[in-house]
CSV table of C-alpha atoms and ligand atoms in Angstrom, one decimal:
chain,number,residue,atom,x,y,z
A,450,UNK,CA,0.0,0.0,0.0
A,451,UNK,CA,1.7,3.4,-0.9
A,452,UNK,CA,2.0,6.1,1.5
A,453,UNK,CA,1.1,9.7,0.8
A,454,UNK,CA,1.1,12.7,2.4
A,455,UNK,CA,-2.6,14.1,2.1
A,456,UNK,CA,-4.0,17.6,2.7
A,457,UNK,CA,-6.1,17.2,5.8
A,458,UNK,CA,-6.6,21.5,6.5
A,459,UNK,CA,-5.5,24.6,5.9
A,460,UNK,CA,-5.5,27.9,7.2
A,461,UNK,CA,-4.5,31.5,7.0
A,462,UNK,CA,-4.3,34.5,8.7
A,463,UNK,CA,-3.2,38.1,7.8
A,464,UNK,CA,-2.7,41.1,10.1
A,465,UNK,CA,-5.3,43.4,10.7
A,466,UNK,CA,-3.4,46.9,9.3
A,467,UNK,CA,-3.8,47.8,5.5
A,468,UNK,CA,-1.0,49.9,3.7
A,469,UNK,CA,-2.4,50.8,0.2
A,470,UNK,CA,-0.2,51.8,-2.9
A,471,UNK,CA,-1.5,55.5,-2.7
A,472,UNK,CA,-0.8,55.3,0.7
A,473,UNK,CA,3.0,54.3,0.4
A,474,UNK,CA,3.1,57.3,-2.4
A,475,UNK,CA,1.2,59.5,0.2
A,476,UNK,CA,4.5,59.0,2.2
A,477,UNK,CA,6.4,60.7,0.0
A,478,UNK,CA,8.1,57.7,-1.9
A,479,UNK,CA,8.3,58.4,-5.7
A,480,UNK,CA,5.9,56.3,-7.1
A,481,UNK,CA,2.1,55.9,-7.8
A,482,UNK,CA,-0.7,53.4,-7.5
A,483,UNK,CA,-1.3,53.5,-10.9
A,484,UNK,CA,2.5,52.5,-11.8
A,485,UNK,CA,2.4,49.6,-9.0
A,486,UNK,CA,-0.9,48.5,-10.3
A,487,UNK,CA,-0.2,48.0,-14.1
A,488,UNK,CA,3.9,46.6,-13.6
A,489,UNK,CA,3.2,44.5,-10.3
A,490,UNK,CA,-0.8,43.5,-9.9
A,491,UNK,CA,-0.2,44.6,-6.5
A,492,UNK,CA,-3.4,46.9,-4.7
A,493,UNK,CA,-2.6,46.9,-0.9
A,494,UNK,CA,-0.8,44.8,1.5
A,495,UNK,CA,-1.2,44.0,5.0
A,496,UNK,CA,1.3,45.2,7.9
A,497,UNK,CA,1.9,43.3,11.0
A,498,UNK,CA,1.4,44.7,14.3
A,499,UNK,CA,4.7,45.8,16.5
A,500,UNK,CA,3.9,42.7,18.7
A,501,UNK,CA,3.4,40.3,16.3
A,502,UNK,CA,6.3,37.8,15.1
A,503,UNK,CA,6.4,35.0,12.8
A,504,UNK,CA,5.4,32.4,15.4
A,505,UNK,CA,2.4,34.4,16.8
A,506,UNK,CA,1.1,34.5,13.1
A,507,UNK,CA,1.9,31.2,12.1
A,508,UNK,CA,0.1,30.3,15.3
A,509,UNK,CA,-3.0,31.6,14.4
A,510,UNK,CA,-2.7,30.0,10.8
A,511,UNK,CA,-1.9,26.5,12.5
A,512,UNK,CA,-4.9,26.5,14.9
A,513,UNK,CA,-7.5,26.9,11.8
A,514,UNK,CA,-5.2,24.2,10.0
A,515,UNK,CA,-5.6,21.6,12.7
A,516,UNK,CA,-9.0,22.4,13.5
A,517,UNK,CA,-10.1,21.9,9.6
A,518,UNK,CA,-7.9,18.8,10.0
A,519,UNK,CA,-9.4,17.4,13.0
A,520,UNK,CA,-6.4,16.7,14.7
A,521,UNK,CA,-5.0,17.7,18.0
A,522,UNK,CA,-1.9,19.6,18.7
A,523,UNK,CA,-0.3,16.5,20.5
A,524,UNK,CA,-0.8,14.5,17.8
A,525,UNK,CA,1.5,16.4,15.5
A,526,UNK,CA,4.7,14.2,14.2
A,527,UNK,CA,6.5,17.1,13.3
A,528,UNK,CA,6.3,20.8,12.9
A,529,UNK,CA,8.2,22.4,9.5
A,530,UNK,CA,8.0,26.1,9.3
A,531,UNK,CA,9.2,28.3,6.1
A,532,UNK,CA,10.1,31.7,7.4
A,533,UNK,CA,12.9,34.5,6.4
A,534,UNK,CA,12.0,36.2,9.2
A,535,UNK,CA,12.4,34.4,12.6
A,536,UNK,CA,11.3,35.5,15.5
A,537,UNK,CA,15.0,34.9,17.0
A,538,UNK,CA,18.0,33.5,15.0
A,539,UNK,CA,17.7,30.4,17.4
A,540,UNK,CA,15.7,28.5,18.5
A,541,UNK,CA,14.1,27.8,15.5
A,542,UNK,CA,10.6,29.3,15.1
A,543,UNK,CA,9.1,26.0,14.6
A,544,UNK,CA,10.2,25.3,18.7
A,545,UNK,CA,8.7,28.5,19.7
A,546,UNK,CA,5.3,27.6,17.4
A,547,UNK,CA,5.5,24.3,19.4
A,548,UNK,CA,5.4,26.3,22.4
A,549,UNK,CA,2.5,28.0,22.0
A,550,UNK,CA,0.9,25.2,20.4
A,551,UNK,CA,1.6,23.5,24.0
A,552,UNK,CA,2.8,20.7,22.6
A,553,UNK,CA,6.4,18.4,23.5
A,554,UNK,CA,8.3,16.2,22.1
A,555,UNK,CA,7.8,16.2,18.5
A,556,UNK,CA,10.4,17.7,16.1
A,557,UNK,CA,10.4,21.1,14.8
A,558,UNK,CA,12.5,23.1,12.6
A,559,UNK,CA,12.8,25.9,10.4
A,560,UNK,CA,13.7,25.3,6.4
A,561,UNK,CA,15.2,29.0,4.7
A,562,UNK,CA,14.7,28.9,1.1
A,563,UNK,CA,13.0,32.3,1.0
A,564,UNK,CA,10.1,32.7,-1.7
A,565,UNK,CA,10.1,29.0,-2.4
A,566,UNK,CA,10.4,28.0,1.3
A,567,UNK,CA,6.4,26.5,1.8
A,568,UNK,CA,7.2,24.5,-1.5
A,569,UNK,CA,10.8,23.3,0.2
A,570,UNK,CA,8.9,22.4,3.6
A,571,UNK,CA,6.1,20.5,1.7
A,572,UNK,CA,8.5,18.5,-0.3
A,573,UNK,CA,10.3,17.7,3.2
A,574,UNK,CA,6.8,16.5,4.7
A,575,UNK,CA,6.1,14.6,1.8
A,576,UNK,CA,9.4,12.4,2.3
A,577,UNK,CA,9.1,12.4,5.9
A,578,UNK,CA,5.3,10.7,5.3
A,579,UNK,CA,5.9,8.7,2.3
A,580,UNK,CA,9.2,7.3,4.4
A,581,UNK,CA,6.9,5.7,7.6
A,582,UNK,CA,9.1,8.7,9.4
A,583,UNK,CA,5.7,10.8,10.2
A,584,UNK,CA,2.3,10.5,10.6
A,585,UNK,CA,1.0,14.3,11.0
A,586,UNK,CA,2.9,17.1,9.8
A,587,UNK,CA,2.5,20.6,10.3
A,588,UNK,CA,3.7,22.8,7.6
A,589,UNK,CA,3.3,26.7,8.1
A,590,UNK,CA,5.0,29.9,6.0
A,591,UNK,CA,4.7,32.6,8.4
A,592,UNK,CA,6.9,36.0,7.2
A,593,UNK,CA,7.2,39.7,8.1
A,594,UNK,CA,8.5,41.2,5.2
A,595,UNK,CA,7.5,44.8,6.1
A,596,UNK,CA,10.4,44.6,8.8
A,597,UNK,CA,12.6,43.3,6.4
A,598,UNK,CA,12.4,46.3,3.7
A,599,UNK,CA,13.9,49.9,2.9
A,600,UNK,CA,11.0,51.9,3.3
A,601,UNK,CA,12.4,54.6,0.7
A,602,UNK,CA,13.7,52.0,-1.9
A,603,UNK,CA,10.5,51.6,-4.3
A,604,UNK,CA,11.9,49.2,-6.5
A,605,UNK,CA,11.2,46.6,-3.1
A,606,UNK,CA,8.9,48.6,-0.5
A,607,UNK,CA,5.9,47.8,-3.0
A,608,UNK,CA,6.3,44.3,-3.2
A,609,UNK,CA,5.9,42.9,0.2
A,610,UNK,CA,3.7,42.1,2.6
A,611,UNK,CA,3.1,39.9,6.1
A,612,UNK,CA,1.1,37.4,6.7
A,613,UNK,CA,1.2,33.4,7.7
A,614,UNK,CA,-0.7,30.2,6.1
A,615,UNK,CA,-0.2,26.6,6.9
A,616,UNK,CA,-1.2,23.0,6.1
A,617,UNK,CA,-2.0,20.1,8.0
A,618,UNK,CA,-0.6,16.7,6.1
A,619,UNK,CA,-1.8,12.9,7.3
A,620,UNK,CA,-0.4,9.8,5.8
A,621,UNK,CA,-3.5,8.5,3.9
A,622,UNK,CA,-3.4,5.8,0.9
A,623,UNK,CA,-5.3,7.9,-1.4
A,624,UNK,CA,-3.3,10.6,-2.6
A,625,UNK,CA,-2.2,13.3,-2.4
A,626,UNK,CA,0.6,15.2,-3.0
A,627,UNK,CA,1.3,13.5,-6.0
A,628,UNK,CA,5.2,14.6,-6.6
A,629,UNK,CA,7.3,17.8,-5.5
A,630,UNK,CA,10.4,18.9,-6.7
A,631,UNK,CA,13.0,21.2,-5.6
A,632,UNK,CA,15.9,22.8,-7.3
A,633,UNK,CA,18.3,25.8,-5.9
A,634,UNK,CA,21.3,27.4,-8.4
A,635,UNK,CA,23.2,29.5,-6.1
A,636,UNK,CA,25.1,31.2,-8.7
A,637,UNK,CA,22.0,33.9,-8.4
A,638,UNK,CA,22.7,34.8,-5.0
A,639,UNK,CA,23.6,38.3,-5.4
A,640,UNK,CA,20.4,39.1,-7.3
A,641,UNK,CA,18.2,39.5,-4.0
A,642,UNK,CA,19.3,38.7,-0.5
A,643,UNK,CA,19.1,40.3,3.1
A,644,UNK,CA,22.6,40.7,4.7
A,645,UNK,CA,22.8,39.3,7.7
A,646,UNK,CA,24.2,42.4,10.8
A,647,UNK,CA,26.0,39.7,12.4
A,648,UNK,CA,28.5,40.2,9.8
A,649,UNK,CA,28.5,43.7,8.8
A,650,UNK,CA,30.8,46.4,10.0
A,651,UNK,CA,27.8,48.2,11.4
A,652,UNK,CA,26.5,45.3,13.4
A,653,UNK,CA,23.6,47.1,14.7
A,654,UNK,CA,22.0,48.2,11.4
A,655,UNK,CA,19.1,46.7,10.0
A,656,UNK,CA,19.4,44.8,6.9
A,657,UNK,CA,17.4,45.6,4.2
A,658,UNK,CA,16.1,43.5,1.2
A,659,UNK,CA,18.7,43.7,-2.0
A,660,UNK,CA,17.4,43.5,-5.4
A,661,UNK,CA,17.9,43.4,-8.9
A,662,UNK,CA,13.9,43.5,-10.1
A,663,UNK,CA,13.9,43.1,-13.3
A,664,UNK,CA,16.9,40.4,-13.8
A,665,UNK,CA,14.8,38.3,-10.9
A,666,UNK,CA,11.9,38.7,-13.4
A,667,UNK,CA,13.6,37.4,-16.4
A,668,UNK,CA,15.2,34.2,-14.4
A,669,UNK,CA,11.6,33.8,-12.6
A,670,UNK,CA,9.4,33.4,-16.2
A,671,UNK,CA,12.1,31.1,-17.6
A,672,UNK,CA,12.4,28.7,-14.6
A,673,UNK,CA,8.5,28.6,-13.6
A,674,UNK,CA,8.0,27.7,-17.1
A,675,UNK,CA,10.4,24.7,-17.1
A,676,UNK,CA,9.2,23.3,-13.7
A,677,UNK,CA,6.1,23.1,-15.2
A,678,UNK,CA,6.8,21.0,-18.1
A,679,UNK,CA,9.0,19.0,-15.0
A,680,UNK,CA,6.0,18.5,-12.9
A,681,UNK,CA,3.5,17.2,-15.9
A,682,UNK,CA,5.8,15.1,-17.1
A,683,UNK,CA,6.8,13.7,-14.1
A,684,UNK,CA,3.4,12.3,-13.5
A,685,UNK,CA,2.2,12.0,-17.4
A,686,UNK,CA,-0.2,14.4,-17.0
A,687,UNK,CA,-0.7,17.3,-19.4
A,688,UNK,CA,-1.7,20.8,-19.1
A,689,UNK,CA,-5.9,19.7,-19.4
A,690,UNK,CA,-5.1,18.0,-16.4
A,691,UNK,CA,-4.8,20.7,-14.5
A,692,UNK,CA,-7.9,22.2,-12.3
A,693,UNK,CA,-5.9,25.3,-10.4
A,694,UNK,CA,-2.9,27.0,-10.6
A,695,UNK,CA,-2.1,28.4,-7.3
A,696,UNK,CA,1.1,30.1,-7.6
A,697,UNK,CA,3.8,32.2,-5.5
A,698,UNK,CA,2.1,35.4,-5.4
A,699,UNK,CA,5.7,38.0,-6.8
A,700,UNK,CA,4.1,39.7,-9.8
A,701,UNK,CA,1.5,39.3,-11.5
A,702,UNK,CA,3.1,39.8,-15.0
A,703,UNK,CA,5.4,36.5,-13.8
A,704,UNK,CA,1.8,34.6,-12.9
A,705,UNK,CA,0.6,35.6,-16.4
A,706,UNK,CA,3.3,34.1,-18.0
A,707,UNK,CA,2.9,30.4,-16.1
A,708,UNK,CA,-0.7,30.4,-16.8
A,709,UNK,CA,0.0,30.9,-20.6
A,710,UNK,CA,2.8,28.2,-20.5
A,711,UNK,CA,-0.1,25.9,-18.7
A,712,UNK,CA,-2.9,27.2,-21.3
A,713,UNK,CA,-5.0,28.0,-17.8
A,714,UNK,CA,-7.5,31.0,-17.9
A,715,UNK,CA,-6.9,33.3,-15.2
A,716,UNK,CA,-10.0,32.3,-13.8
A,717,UNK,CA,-7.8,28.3,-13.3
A,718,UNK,CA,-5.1,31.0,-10.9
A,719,UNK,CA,-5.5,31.7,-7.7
A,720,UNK,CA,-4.8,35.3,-7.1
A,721,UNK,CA,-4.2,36.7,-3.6
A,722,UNK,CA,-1.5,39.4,-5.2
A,723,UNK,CA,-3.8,42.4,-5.3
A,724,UNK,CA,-4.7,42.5,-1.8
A,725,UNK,CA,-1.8,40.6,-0.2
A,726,UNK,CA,1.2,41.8,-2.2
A,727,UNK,CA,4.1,39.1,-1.8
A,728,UNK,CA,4.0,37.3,1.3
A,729,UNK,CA,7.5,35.2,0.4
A,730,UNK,CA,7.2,31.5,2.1
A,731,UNK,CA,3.2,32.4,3.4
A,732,UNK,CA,1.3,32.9,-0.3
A,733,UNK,CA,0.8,29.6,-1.5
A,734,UNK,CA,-0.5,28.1,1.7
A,735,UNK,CA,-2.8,31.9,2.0
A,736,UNK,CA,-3.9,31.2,-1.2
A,737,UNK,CA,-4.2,27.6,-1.4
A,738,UNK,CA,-7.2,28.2,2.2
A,739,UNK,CA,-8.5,30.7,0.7
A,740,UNK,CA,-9.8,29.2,-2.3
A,741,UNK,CA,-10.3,25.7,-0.2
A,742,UNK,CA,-12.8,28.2,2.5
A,743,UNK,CA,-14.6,29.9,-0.7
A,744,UNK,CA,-15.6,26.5,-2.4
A,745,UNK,CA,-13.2,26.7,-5.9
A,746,UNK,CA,-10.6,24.2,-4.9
A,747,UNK,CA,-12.8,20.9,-4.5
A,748,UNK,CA,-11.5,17.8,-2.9
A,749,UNK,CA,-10.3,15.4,-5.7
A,750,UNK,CA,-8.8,18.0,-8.1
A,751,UNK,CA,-5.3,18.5,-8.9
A,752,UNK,CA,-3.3,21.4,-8.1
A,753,UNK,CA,-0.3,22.7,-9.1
A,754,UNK,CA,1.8,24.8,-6.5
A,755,UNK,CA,4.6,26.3,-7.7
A,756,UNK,CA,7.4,29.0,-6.2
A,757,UNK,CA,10.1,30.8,-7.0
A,758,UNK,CA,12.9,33.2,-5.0
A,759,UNK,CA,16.2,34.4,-3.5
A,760,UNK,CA,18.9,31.6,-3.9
A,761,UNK,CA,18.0,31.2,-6.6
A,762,UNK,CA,15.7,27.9,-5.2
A,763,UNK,CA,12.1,27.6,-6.7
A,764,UNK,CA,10.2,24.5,-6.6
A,765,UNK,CA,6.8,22.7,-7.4
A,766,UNK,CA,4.1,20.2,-5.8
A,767,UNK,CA,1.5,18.9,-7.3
A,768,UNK,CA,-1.5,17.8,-5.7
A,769,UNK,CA,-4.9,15.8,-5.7
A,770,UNK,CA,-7.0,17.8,-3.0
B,1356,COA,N1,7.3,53.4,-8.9
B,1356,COA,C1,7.6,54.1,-10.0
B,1356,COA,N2,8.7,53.8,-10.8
B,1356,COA,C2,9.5,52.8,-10.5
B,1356,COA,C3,9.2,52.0,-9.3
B,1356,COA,C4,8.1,52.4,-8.5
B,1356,COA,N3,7.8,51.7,-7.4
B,1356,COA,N4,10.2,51.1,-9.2
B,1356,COA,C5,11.0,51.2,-10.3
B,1356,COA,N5,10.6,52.3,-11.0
B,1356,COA,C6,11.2,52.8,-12.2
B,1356,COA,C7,12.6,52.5,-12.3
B,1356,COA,O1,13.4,53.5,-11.6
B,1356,COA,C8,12.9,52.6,-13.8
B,1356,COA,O2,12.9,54.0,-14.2
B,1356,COA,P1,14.0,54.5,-15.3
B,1356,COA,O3,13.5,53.9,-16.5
B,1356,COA,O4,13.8,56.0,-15.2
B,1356,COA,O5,15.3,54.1,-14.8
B,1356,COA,C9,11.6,52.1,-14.4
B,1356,COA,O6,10.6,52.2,-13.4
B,1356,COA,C10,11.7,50.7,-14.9
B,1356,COA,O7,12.3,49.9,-13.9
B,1356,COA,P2,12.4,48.4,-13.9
B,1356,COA,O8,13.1,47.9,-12.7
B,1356,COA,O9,12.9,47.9,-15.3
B,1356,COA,O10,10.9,48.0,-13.8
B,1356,COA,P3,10.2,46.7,-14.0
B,1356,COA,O11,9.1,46.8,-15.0
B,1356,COA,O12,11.1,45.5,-14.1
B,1356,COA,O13,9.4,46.5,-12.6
B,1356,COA,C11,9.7,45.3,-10.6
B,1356,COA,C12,10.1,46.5,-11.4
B,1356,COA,C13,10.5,45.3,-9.3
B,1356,COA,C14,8.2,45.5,-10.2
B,1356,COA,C15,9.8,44.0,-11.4
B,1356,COA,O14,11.1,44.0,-12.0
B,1356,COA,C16,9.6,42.8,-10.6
B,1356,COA,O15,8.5,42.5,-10.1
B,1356,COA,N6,10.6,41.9,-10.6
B,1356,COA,C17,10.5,40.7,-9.9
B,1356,COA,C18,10.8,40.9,-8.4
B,1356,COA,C19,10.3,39.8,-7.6
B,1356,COA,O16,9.3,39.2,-7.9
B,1356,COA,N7,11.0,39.6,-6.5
B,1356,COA,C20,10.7,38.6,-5.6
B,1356,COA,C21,10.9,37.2,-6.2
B,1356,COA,S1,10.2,36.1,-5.1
């Protein structure tokens, strides 16, 4: 009998303040909502609050996970959580998410792999499940990108936001995530990365977000499209196959482009981008509840998940809800 990981809840959640485009503009930044609009798809984003952290987010994302999932905190396996910006360097911000999940004993850790980092920590669930290593995996992206940017620098304050989703996973014999598959070429690295102050000569600065836009754009469209000919082949499926695409949430423009490779309608794509901006490691799972709470994704369709970000690492799953 094979073992697969199956999708047994989801859940989201996404802080309470609002920052629109006209508002970042209204701050004196040199842009416009109409610019951020037509070149990013991007409307508004949400802020978290000066006392929230990754692992009060992902918290709240976990608890509607688990509760849509039926199971109990205690009965976790493991805890995986995707995040670029921990609540401490250590301990992870899976252990402090265990914490105030009130659990012991299972194990927890953190995966770094930026934009792609749900995708990374659903691949690692799925081989911890399909192994016999795991019964019940928690798998959360949980990110505060609005403490992580240079709120002058509008080629990257536009693009973020905060917010925290997760998924539940149960070994099950029906699928399923069917495959998932990861790739990383650090040869990219330089093209968007957040220093670390431990090593600067002003160790007390806050690091900002470093990027090249527009060469991240160009890598982005190539690579999404070739690990979407990987994923169909990989399980003989074609493009018809497909019943939703729900993908990292960077640009819309890049979104456009995977759909067309997949010959999906936009109406197939689940968007969160307008109202969410990028969330890093947190939009797929966002997205992926948010369409499972408003009816479109239906159990027994496939799904296609895929990512892309700093490292370059980007990464796919595909999945029979
Ligand atoms: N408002 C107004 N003008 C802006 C602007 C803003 N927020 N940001 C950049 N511009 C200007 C630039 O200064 C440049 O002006 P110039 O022609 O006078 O020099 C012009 O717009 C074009 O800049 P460019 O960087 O080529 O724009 P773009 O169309 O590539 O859009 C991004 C910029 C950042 C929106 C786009 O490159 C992008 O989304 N890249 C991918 C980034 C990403 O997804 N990163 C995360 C990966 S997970």
């Amino acid at each position: 009998m094979s073992l697969y990981a199956r999708i047994a809840g989801t859940g989201g959640y996404l802080p309470e303040k609002v920052l629109t485009n006209q508002q970042i503009a209204d701050s004196g930044v040199d842009t416009s909502d109409e610019w951020i609009m037509e070149r990013t798809g991007i409307r508004q984003r949400c802020i978290a609050a000066e006392d929230e952290t990754a692992s009060s987010m992902g918290e709240q994302a976990a608890q509607q996970a688990l509760a849509a999932a039926n199971i109990a905190p205690e009965d976790l396996d493991l805890i995986i959580v995707a995040t670029s910006a921990p609540d401490r360097i250590f301990p992870s911000t899976a252990c402090l998410l265990q914490q105030r999940l009130g659990v012991r004993r299972c194990a927890a850790f953190d995966v770094q792999a930026a934009c792609s980092g749900f995708v990374y920590a659903l691949s690692i669930a799925d081989q911890y499940i399909r192994a016999g290593g795991a019964q019940r995996v928690l798998v959360v992206g949980s990110e505060i990108n609005s403490r992580l940017v240079d709120w002058t620098d509008r080629g990257t304050c536009i693009l973020f936001g905060d917010g925290a989703g997760a998924m539940v996973l149960e070994a099950s014999s029906a699928p399923g995530l069917l495959s998932t598959h990861i790739h990383s070429d650090g040869q990219f690295a330089d093209l968007l990365y957040l220093p670390n102050p431990i090593n600067g000569k002003n160790g007390c600065e806050l690091p900002h977000i470093q990027m090249q836009g527009n060469e991240v754009f160009k890598v982005a469209v190539n690579t999404l499209g070739q690990i979407v000919d990987e994923t169909l082949a990989a399980n003989n499926l074609d493009q018809a196959d497909i019943d939703w695409l729900v993908p990292h949430q960077a640009n819309i423009r890049i979104i456009a482009a995977t759909a067309r490779k997949l010959k999906m309608p936009m109406e197939r794509v689940v968007l969160t981008i307008e109202k969410q901006g990028n969330t890093s490691s947190a939009s797929i799972p966002l997205a992926f509840n948010e369409a499972v709470r408003d009816g479109r994704i239906q159990r027994g369709q496939t799904v296609l998940l895929e990512a892309f970000g700093s490292g370059f690492a980007w990464g796919s799953a595909l999945v029979r809800y």
